[in-house]
C-alpha cells in the first residue's frame, strides 16, 4: 500500500505554483466526447483522476495525446460502449458520461460512479435534468431518441447536475434554460470550453440559457486549481512559515480569504501572487456554501489549523456531512465533536502518528497534521491524495518539507 512518510516540525517557506484545476479538467475531458473534432486543452494536471478519465474516453474510441500539460483529444470517430466498471467506479467525474453519452449517442447505461465517498452522493438531480429534456429513464438505462429544449429548475446548486444538464441541453432541439445552476469557476470553465467548441450558451441570473448547437473541437487553458492553491496557503500558518502561491489572485477565493483573515492570518496580494504568513489570533469560523461561499473542498484542510491554534467551528452546508476524515486526524491528537452538519474542533497538542488517508481532502488534512507534529508520521492509502494533488511530494519538498512518497 502506498504511503507518505513525513518528518514533521519544519517551517515551510517559499513559492509554489498550483497545477491546472482537477475539477475543471475532468468535466471538460468528458464533455469532449459530446463534440466531434479535435480539442486542445492546456494546463491539464497529470493526476490520478485525469488519467482514469482519459482511459474512460479512450474506451469510447477517443484518441488522446499528452504533450507536457497539453492534451489533444480527437473525438471524430467515437462510438458507444459500456465503459469498464472498475474505471467508472473509481472516480465521481465518470458521472459526466451521463451528459456526454446521452448528448452524443442518445443512450447511457447507468453504472456505479466512484470518487470520495465521504457521504451519500445521489444522482437524482442529474436524472431529473435528463428527464426534463425528454430522456427516458429506467433503473439501468437513460435513452433519448430526440431531446427537446426545456426549462430545468434545480432546487439547490449541484456542480455535477449543472454540468450534465448543460451538455445534454446542447443537443436538445430549441432552447433550454437551467435555473438554480452551480456557478463554480470550474463550471464556468466548462462553459468557456463548450463555447469555444461552438456552443450557444448565455449566462443568465441564477443559470444558463442554451440553444442546440453542433459541437466541433474546442480549446481552453485550464485555470489553476483553487483547492490546491488554498491547501498550500493553509500550510503557511500550519507550519509557522510563509508561502507565496503564484497565479492565485484571480481564483475567486474571496470568501476563503475573508475567513482566514478574520482569524488573523496575514495575506498580501502582489499582481497575480498571494502570500500567506502569520498565525491565527482567534478561533476560526468556517461556513461552507456553494460558490461564491467558502469551498467545501477546503473545509477538511482547515481543521488541522483550528486544532493547532485556538480551535473553531465548522458548519458544512454543501454536503449532508463531511466529517468522517476527523477520525484520521484524531490519530494526531486532534480533538473534536460532530453534530450532523456542524463540527467543533478544539485546540489540541499534535503528535506524530500512523494513519490512513480517508479521502482526497481528508488525506491532505492528515499530511498537514503530520507536517506540524514533531517526529515521524506515516499516512497510508496515500495514492488517494495524488488523485487530486499534482507533484504533491516534490512541491512540499520545494517548500522545505521532509516527506517521502512510496508506492
Ligand atoms: C463536485 O462534486 C466536486 N467534484 C466535489 O469535489 C465538490 O465537493 C462538490 O462539487 C461541491 O463543490 C468534482 O468536481 C469532480 P454537487 P459533485 O453535485 O458535482 C447534492 C473534491 O474533493 N446533490 O455539487 O458530485 C449533494 O448531495 C470533490 O475535489 C443531490 O442531492 O457535487 C450535495 O449535498 C469532492 N442530488 C450537493 O448537492 C444530486 O443529484 C452538492 O453536490 C446531486 C447532488
Coordinates of C-alpha atoms and ligand atoms in Angstrom, one line a residue:
X1 CA 0.0 0.0 0.0
X2 CA 1.3 3.5 -0.9
X3 CA 2.2 5.8 2.0
X4 CA 3.6 9.2 2.8
X5 CA 6.3 9.3 5.4
X6 CA 6.5 12.8 6.9
X7 CA 9.2 14.1 9.3
X8 CA 7.2 17.0 10.8
X9 CA 8.2 20.2 12.6
X10 CA 9.8 22.1 9.7
X11 CA 8.7 25.6 8.8
X12 CA 7.5 25.7 5.1
X13 CA 8.6 28.7 3.2
X14 CA 8.9 29.6 -0.5
X15 CA 6.9 29.9 -3.7
X16 CA 4.6 27.3 -5.3
X17 CA 2.6 27.3 -8.5
X18 CA -0.7 25.4 -8.5
X19 CA -1.3 23.0 -11.3
X20 CA -4.4 23.1 -13.6
X21 CA -7.7 22.6 -11.9
X22 CA -8.8 19.0 -11.4
X23 CA -12.5 19.9 -11.1
X24 CA -12.3 21.9 -14.3
X25 CA -10.3 19.4 -16.3
X26 CA -12.5 16.4 -15.6
X27 CA -15.8 17.7 -16.9
X28 CA -14.1 19.2 -20.0
X29 CA -12.4 15.8 -20.8
X30 CA -15.8 14.1 -20.6
X31 CA -17.6 16.8 -22.4
X32 CA -15.2 16.5 -25.3
X33 CA -17.0 13.1 -26.1
X34 CA -20.1 15.2 -26.9
X35 CA -18.1 17.1 -29.6
X36 CA -17.0 15.9 -33.0
X37 CA -13.5 17.2 -33.7
X38 CA -10.1 17.8 -32.1
X39 CA -9.9 19.6 -28.8
X40 CA -6.7 21.1 -27.4
X41 CA -6.6 21.6 -23.6
X42 CA -3.7 23.3 -22.0
X43 CA -2.6 23.1 -18.3
X44 CA -4.3 19.8 -17.6
X45 CA -2.8 18.3 -14.4
X46 CA -1.2 14.8 -14.7
X47 CA -3.1 13.4 -11.7
X48 CA -4.8 10.1 -10.9
X49 CA -8.4 11.2 -11.7
X50 CA -7.4 12.7 -15.0
X51 CA -5.5 9.5 -16.0
X52 CA -8.7 7.5 -15.3
X53 CA -10.9 10.0 -17.2
X54 CA -8.6 9.7 -20.2
X55 CA -8.7 5.8 -20.1
X56 CA -12.5 6.0 -20.0
X57 CA -12.9 8.3 -23.0
X58 CA -10.3 6.2 -24.9
X59 CA -12.6 3.2 -24.4
X60 CA -15.2 5.1 -26.5
X61 CA -12.7 5.5 -29.3
X62 CA -11.3 8.9 -28.4
X63 CA -7.7 9.4 -29.4
X64 CA -5.8 11.2 -26.6
X65 CA -2.3 12.5 -26.7
X66 CA -0.5 14.3 -23.9
X67 CA 2.5 16.6 -24.6
X68 CA 3.6 18.1 -21.3
X69 CA 0.5 19.7 -19.8
X70 CA -1.4 19.8 -23.1
X71 CA -4.0 17.2 -24.0
X72 CA -5.1 16.7 -27.6
X73 CA -8.4 14.8 -27.8
X74 CA -9.8 13.6 -31.1
X75 CA -13.4 12.6 -30.8
X76 CA -14.2 12.3 -34.6
X77 CA -14.6 8.5 -34.5
X78 CA -16.1 7.8 -31.2
X79 CA -18.7 5.0 -30.6
X80 CA -21.0 4.0 -27.7
X81 CA -19.7 1.3 -25.4
X82 CA -20.3 0.1 -21.9
X83 CA -17.3 1.6 -20.0
X84 CA -15.2 -0.6 -17.7
X85 CA -16.9 -0.7 -14.3
X86 CA -13.6 -0.7 -12.5
X87 CA -12.8 2.6 -14.1
X88 CA -16.2 4.3 -13.7
X89 CA -16.5 3.2 -10.1
X90 CA -13.1 4.7 -9.2
X91 CA -13.9 8.4 -10.0
X92 CA -17.0 10.5 -9.4
X93 CA -16.4 12.5 -12.5
X94 CA -17.4 9.4 -14.6
X95 CA -21.0 10.6 -13.9
X96 CA -20.3 13.2 -16.6
X97 CA -20.7 10.3 -19.0
X98 CA -24.5 10.7 -18.5
X99 CA -24.4 14.1 -20.2
X100 CA -21.9 13.4 -23.0
X101 CA -23.3 9.9 -23.9
X102 CA -26.9 11.0 -23.9
X103 CA -26.0 14.0 -26.0
X104 CA -23.7 12.2 -28.5
X105 CA -25.2 8.7 -28.6
X106 CA -28.7 9.0 -27.2
X107 CA -28.0 6.4 -24.6
X108 CA -26.2 5.7 -21.4
X109 CA -26.2 2.6 -19.2
X110 CA -26.1 3.6 -15.6
X111 CA -23.1 2.3 -13.6
X112 CA -21.7 2.9 -10.3
X113 CA -19.8 6.2 -10.0
X114 CA -17.0 6.3 -7.5
X115 CA -14.9 9.0 -6.0
X116 CA -14.5 10.3 -2.5
X117 CA -17.5 8.7 -0.7
X118 CA -17.4 10.8 2.5
X119 CA -21.2 10.7 2.4
X120 CA -24.0 9.6 0.2
X121 CA -23.7 11.2 -3.2
X122 CA -27.0 10.9 -5.1
X123 CA -27.6 11.5 -8.8
X124 CA -31.3 12.2 -8.7
X125 CA -30.7 15.8 -10.0
X126 CA -28.7 14.5 -13.0
X127 CA -31.6 12.2 -13.8
X128 CA -34.1 15.0 -13.3
X129 CA -32.3 17.1 -15.9
X130 CA -32.2 14.3 -18.4
X131 CA -35.9 13.6 -17.8
X132 CA -36.8 17.3 -18.1
X133 CA -35.2 17.3 -21.6
X134 CA -37.3 14.3 -22.6
X135 CA -35.0 11.3 -21.9
X136 CA -36.5 8.0 -20.8
X137 CA -35.0 6.7 -17.6
X138 CA -35.2 3.1 -16.3
X139 CA -33.2 1.6 -13.4
X140 CA -30.2 0.8 -15.6
X141 CA -30.5 3.0 -18.7
X142 CA -31.1 6.5 -19.9
X143 CA -32.2 6.8 -23.5
X144 CA -33.3 9.6 -25.8
X145 CA -34.1 9.4 -29.5
X146 CA -34.6 13.1 -29.5
X147 CA -34.1 15.6 -26.7
X148 CA -36.3 18.7 -26.6
X149 CA -35.4 22.1 -25.1
X150 CA -36.9 22.7 -21.6
X151 CA -36.7 24.8 -18.5
X152 CA -34.8 22.9 -15.8
X153 CA -35.3 24.1 -12.2
X154 CA -32.8 22.8 -9.7
X155 CA -33.9 23.4 -6.1
X156 CA -30.2 23.6 -5.0
X157 CA -27.0 24.1 -6.9
X158 CA -25.2 20.9 -8.0
X159 CA -21.9 21.1 -9.9
X160 CA -22.3 17.7 -11.5
X161 CA -26.0 18.0 -12.4
X162 CA -25.4 21.5 -13.8
X163 CA -22.6 20.1 -16.0
X164 CA -24.7 17.2 -17.3
X165 CA -27.7 19.5 -17.9
X166 CA -25.5 21.9 -19.9
X167 CA -24.0 19.2 -22.1
X168 CA -27.4 17.5 -22.7
X169 CA -29.2 20.8 -23.4
X170 CA -26.8 21.5 -26.3
X171 CA -28.2 18.5 -28.2
X172 CA -31.8 19.3 -27.3
X173 CA -33.9 20.9 -30.1
X174 CA -34.7 24.5 -29.5
X175 CA -33.8 26.5 -26.3
X176 CA -33.3 25.3 -22.8
X177 CA -32.9 27.2 -19.5
X178 CA -31.3 26.0 -16.3
X179 CA -32.3 27.8 -13.1
X180 CA -30.6 27.3 -9.8
X181 CA -27.4 26.3 -11.6
X182 CA -24.0 25.9 -9.9
X183 CA -21.6 28.8 -10.8
X184 CA -18.3 27.4 -9.5
X185 CA -15.3 28.6 -11.5
X186 CA -14.9 25.1 -12.9
X187 CA -18.5 25.1 -14.2
X188 CA -17.7 28.4 -15.9
X189 CA -14.5 26.9 -17.4
X190 CA -16.6 24.1 -18.9
X191 CA -19.0 26.7 -20.4
X192 CA -16.0 28.5 -21.9
X193 CA -14.7 25.3 -23.4
X194 CA -18.1 24.4 -24.8
X195 CA -18.4 27.9 -26.3
X196 CA -15.0 27.5 -27.9
X197 CA -16.4 24.3 -29.4
X198 CA -19.4 26.1 -31.0
X199 CA -21.9 26.0 -28.1
X200 CA -24.6 28.7 -27.9
X201 CA -24.7 29.3 -24.1
X202 CA -25.6 32.5 -22.3
X203 CA -25.2 33.2 -18.6
X204 CA -28.5 34.4 -17.1
X205 CA -29.3 35.3 -13.4
X206 CA -29.1 32.0 -11.5
X207 CA -28.4 29.9 -14.5
X208 CA -27.8 29.5 -18.2
X209 CA -29.7 29.7 -21.5
X210 CA -28.7 27.1 -24.0
X211 CA -29.6 26.7 -27.7
X212 CA -29.0 23.5 -29.7
X213 CA -25.5 23.6 -31.2
X214 CA -23.3 21.4 -33.4
X215 CA -20.1 21.0 -31.5
X216 CA -16.7 20.8 -33.0
X217 CA -13.4 20.5 -31.2
X218 CA -12.7 23.3 -28.7
X219 CA -9.6 24.9 -27.0
X220 CA -9.1 26.0 -23.4
X221 CA -6.3 26.8 -21.0
X222 CA -7.5 25.2 -17.7
X223 CA -7.4 27.7 -14.8
X224 CA -5.1 26.9 -11.8
X225 CA -6.6 24.7 -9.1
X226 CA -8.2 26.8 -6.5
X227 CA -8.3 24.0 -3.9
X228 CA -4.7 23.1 -4.4
X229 CA -3.8 26.8 -4.1
X230 CA -5.9 27.1 -0.9
X231 CA -4.3 24.0 0.6
X232 CA -0.8 25.4 0.2
X233 CA -2.0 28.8 1.6
X234 CA -3.2 27.0 4.8
X235 CA 0.2 25.2 5.1
X236 CA 1.9 28.6 5.9
X237 CA 0.2 29.2 9.2
X238 CA 0.1 25.4 9.9
X239 CA 3.9 25.2 9.8
X240 CA 4.6 28.8 11.0
X241 CA 6.0 29.6 7.6
X242 CA 5.4 32.0 4.7
X243 CA 4.2 30.7 1.4
X244 CA 3.6 32.5 -1.9
X245 CA 1.1 30.9 -4.2
X246 CA 1.7 32.1 -7.8
X247 CA -1.2 32.9 -10.2
X248 CA -3.8 32.6 -7.3
X249 CA -5.1 36.1 -7.0
X250 CA -7.8 35.7 -9.6
X251 CA -9.1 32.3 -8.4
X252 CA -12.3 33.6 -6.9
X253 CA -11.3 32.6 -3.4
X254 CA -12.7 35.7 -1.7
X255 CA -14.7 34.0 1.0
X256 CA -11.8 31.8 1.8
X257 CA -9.5 34.9 2.1
X258 CA -12.1 36.6 4.3
X259 CA -12.4 33.6 6.6
X260 CA -8.7 33.2 7.2
X261 CA -8.0 36.9 7.6
X262 CA -10.9 37.1 10.1
X263 CA -9.0 34.6 12.1
X264 CA -5.9 36.9 12.0
X265 CA -3.8 35.2 9.3
X266 CA -1.9 37.6 7.0
X267 CA -2.5 37.7 3.3
X268 CA -0.8 40.0 0.8
X269 CA -1.5 40.1 -2.9
X270 CA 1.0 41.3 -5.4
X271 CA -0.1 41.1 -9.0
X272 CA -1.2 37.5 -9.6
X273 CA 0.5 36.1 -6.5
X274 CA -0.8 35.6 -3.0
X275 CA 1.5 35.4 0.1
X276 CA 0.2 33.9 3.3
X277 CA 2.0 34.4 6.6
X278 CA 1.4 34.8 10.3
X279 CA -0.6 32.8 12.7
X280 CA -4.3 32.8 13.6
X281 CA -5.1 35.2 16.5
X282 CA -8.5 33.8 17.4
X283 CA -10.8 30.8 16.7
X284 CA -11.9 30.0 13.2
X285 CA -15.5 30.1 12.0
X286 CA -15.8 28.2 8.7
X287 CA -19.2 28.1 7.0
X288 CA -19.1 26.3 3.7
X289 CA -21.5 27.1 0.9
X290 CA -21.8 26.8 -2.9
X291 CA -19.7 29.3 -4.8
X292 CA -19.0 32.1 -4.0
X293 CA -19.1 30.7 -0.4
X294 CA -16.3 29.1 1.4
X295 CA -15.4 26.0 -0.7
X296 CA -16.4 22.7 1.0
X297 CA -13.3 21.2 -0.6
X298 CA -11.1 23.4 1.6
X299 CA -13.1 22.5 4.8
X300 CA -11.1 19.4 5.9
X301 CA -7.8 21.3 5.5
X302 CA -8.9 24.0 7.9
X303 CA -9.5 21.6 10.8
X304 CA -5.7 20.9 11.4
X305 CA -5.2 24.7 11.7
X306 CA -8.1 25.0 14.2
X307 CA -6.6 22.3 16.4
X308 CA -3.1 23.7 16.3
X309 CA -4.2 27.2 17.5
X310 CA -7.5 28.4 19.0
X311 CA -9.9 25.7 17.8
X312 CA -13.0 26.6 15.8
X313 CA -16.4 25.7 14.4
X314 CA -17.2 24.3 11.0
X315 CA -20.7 24.5 9.5
X316 CA -20.9 22.2 6.5
X317 CA -23.7 23.4 4.2
X318 CA -22.9 21.7 0.9
X319 CA -22.7 18.1 1.9
X320 CA -25.0 16.4 4.4
X321 CA -22.0 15.5 6.4
X322 CA -18.3 15.7 5.6
X323 CA -16.5 15.0 8.9
X324 CA -15.5 11.3 8.6
X325 CA -11.9 12.5 8.0
X326 CA -11.8 13.8 11.6
X327 CA -11.3 10.2 12.7
X328 CA -8.0 10.1 10.8
X329 CA -6.9 13.4 12.3
X330 CA -7.8 12.1 15.7
X331 CA -4.7 9.8 15.4
X332 CA -2.6 13.0 15.6
X333 CA -4.4 14.1 18.7
X334 CA -7.0 16.4 17.1
X335 CA -9.9 16.7 19.5
X336 CA -13.4 17.4 18.1
X337 CA -17.1 16.8 18.4
X338 CA -19.5 16.5 15.5
X339 CA -23.2 17.2 15.4
X340 CA -24.7 16.4 12.0
X341 CA -23.6 19.3 9.8
X342 CA -21.5 21.0 12.4
X343 CA -18.2 20.2 14.0
X344 CA -16.3 21.8 16.8
X345 CA -12.6 21.4 16.7
X346 CA -10.7 22.0 19.9
X347 CA -7.1 23.3 20.5
X348 CA -5.1 20.1 20.7
X349 CA -1.5 19.0 21.1
X350 CA -0.5 17.4 17.9
X351 CA 1.9 14.4 17.9
X352 CA 3.2 12.1 15.2
X353 CA 1.0 9.2 14.1
X354 CA 0.4 6.4 11.7
X355 CA -3.0 6.7 10.0
X356 CA -4.9 6.4 6.7
X357 CA -5.9 9.0 4.1
X358 CA -9.7 8.6 4.3
X359 CA -10.3 10.5 1.0
X360 CA -8.6 13.2 -1.1
X361 CA -9.1 16.3 1.0
X362 CA -9.1 14.4 4.3
X363 CA -5.8 12.9 3.2
X364 CA -4.3 16.3 2.6
X365 CA -5.5 17.4 6.0
X366 CA -3.7 14.4 7.6
X367 CA -0.5 15.4 5.8
X368 CA -0.9 18.9 7.2
X369 CA -1.1 17.4 10.7
X370 CA 2.0 15.3 10.0
X371 CA 3.9 18.3 8.8
X372 CA 3.4 20.2 12.0
X373 CA 3.7 17.3 14.5
X374 CA 7.4 16.9 15.5
X375 CA 8.7 13.5 14.6
X376 CA 7.9 10.8 12.0
X377 CA 4.4 10.1 10.8
X378 CA 3.0 7.7 8.2
X379 CA -0.1 8.2 6.1
X380 CA -1.2 5.1 4.3
X381 CA -3.5 4.9 1.3
X382 CA -1.6 7.9 0.1
X383 CA -2.4 7.4 -3.6
X384 CA -5.8 8.8 -3.0
X385 CA -4.2 12.2 -2.2
X386 CA -2.3 12.1 -5.6
X387 CA -5.7 11.8 -7.4
X388 CA -6.1 15.5 -6.8
X389 CA -2.7 17.0 -5.9
X390 CA -0.2 17.1 -8.7
X391 CA 3.5 16.6 -7.7
X392 CA 2.5 16.8 -4.1
X393 CA 5.7 15.3 -2.8
X394 CA 8.1 17.5 -4.9
X395 CA 6.1 20.7 -4.3
X396 CA 6.1 20.1 -0.5
X397 CA 9.9 19.4 -0.6
X398 CA 10.5 22.6 -2.5
X399 CA 8.9 24.4 0.4
X400 CA 11.3 22.7 2.8
X401 CA 9.2 19.7 3.9
X402 CA 10.8 16.4 4.8
X403 CA 8.4 14.0 3.0
X404 CA 8.8 10.7 1.2
X405 CA 6.1 9.0 -1.0
X406 CA 6.3 5.3 -1.6
X407 CA 4.1 3.4 -3.9
Ligands
LIG1 C1 -18.3 18.4 -7.1 O1 -18.9 17.2 -6.7 C2 -16.8 18.2 -6.8 N1 -16.3 17.1 -7.6 C3 -16.6 18.0 -5.3 O2 -15.2 18.0 -5.1 C4 -17.2 19.2 -4.5 O3 -17.1 18.9 -3.2 C5 -18.7 19.4 -5.0 O4 -18.8 19.5 -6.4 C6 -19.3 20.6 -4.3 O5 -18.5 21.8 -4.7 C7 -15.9 17.3 -8.8 O6 -16.0 18.3 -9.4 C8 -15.4 16.0 -9.6 P1 -22.6 18.5 -6.2 P2 -20.4 16.9 -7.2 O7 -23.5 17.8 -7.1 O8 -20.7 17.5 -8.5 C9 -26.4 17.3 -3.6 C10 -13.1 17.1 -4.4 O9 -12.7 16.9 -3.2 N2 -26.9 16.5 -4.8 O10 -22.3 20.0 -6.4 O11 -20.7 15.5 -7.0 C11 -25.2 16.6 -2.9 O12 -25.6 15.5 -2.1 C12 -14.6 16.7 -4.7 O13 -12.5 17.6 -5.3 C13 -28.1 15.9 -4.7 O14 -28.9 16.0 -3.7 O15 -21.2 17.7 -6.1 C14 -24.6 17.8 -2.2 O16 -25.2 17.9 -1.0 C15 -15.3 16.0 -3.5 N3 -28.5 15.2 -5.9 C16 -24.9 19.0 -3.1 O17 -26.0 18.5 -4.0 C17 -27.8 15.1 -7.0 O18 -28.2 14.5 -8.0 C18 -23.7 19.4 -4.0 O19 -23.2 18.3 -4.7 C19 -26.5 15.8 -7.0 C20 -26.1 16.5 -5.9

